[in-house]
Amino acid sequence: APALFIFPLRNPIDACISNYRVYSHQVGSLQDFSKVAMERVKRDLEFAESMKNAGKTVVFIKYEEFAENLDFLLSQIEQAFSLSISAKDKETMKAGYKRENVYDSINDLPGFHEYLPLSGFHGEHLSLENYTPPIELVRCLHRHSRSLQPLFRKYGYFIN
């Protein structure tokens, strides 16, 4: 069977801020962090594009479309894999992947590098509180995203 890649996308600025939330205690310079974080987003997108250009099937799913809508995510998985998930299984999955349930499952994990063996969810994967990043971080991320705007626009991310 041909290789199939499910590639979750997220607004690059938001993805980098989320990464900063987890690793902020290890960050020296916001400028350096922002540059490396944006380069990582670029590298990941270029990898997905190279797989697609090599004839692999790559399904891009935007985080913003499935984070609060697991029905959308499950329908994308059904389409990508040409399968049907029963209504009962969908309800079980949606209950298990509710934000609060995931948070409860990982809450006791000691850190980001500890993870649950079946789901892959890791400690510090999510927070139930809204996180407000330092404004200087946001400014640095915007500066470092400028040259990557054409790449981000291809996936529907228009960053000002």
PDB file of C-alpha atoms in Angstrom, residues 3-9 44-45 47-61 80 155:
ATOM      1  CA  ALA A   3       2.547   5.556   2.206  1.00  0.00           C
ATOM      2  CA  LEU A   4       0.009   7.881   3.780  1.00  0.00           C
ATOM      3  CA  PHE A   5       0.993  10.822   5.937  1.00  0.00           C
ATOM      4  CA  ILE A   6      -1.485  12.655   8.140  1.00  0.00           C
ATOM      5  CA  PHE A   7       0.137  16.012   8.714  1.00  0.00           C
ATOM      6  CA  PRO A   8      -1.450  18.272  11.337  1.00  0.00           C
ATOM      7  CA  LEU A   9      -0.926  21.963  10.650  1.00  0.00           C
ATOM      8  CA  ASP A  44       8.395  20.332   8.838  1.00  0.00           C
ATOM      9  CA  LEU A  45       6.317  21.890   6.055  1.00  0.00           C
ATOM     10  CA  PHE A  47       9.302  17.666   4.610  1.00  0.00           C
ATOM     11  CA  ALA A  48       5.558  17.206   4.077  1.00  0.00           C
ATOM     12  CA  GLU A  49       5.811  18.890   0.686  1.00  0.00           C
ATOM     13  CA  SER A  50       8.736  16.662  -0.308  1.00  0.00           C
ATOM     14  CA  MET A  51       6.697  13.569   0.581  1.00  0.00           C
ATOM     15  CA  LYS A  52       3.810  14.860  -1.501  1.00  0.00           C
ATOM     16  CA  ASN A  53       6.142  15.685  -4.406  1.00  0.00           C
ATOM     17  CA  ALA A  54       7.588  12.153  -4.155  1.00  0.00           C
ATOM     18  CA  GLY A  55       4.126  10.759  -4.853  1.00  0.00           C
ATOM     19  CA  LYS A  56       3.167   9.960  -1.275  1.00  0.00           C
ATOM     20  CA  THR A  57      -0.334  10.727  -0.100  1.00  0.00           C
ATOM     21  CA  VAL A  58      -0.211  13.591   2.374  1.00  0.00           C
ATOM     22  CA  VAL A  59      -3.357  14.740   4.128  1.00  0.00           C
ATOM     23  CA  PHE A  60      -3.065  18.154   5.747  1.00  0.00           C
ATOM     24  CA  ILE A  61      -5.432  18.767   8.661  1.00  0.00           C
ATOM     25  CA  ALA A  80      -7.911   9.459   4.245  1.00  0.00           C
ATOM     26  CA  TYR A 155      -1.679  26.430   3.790  1.00  0.00           C
TER      27      TYR A 155
END
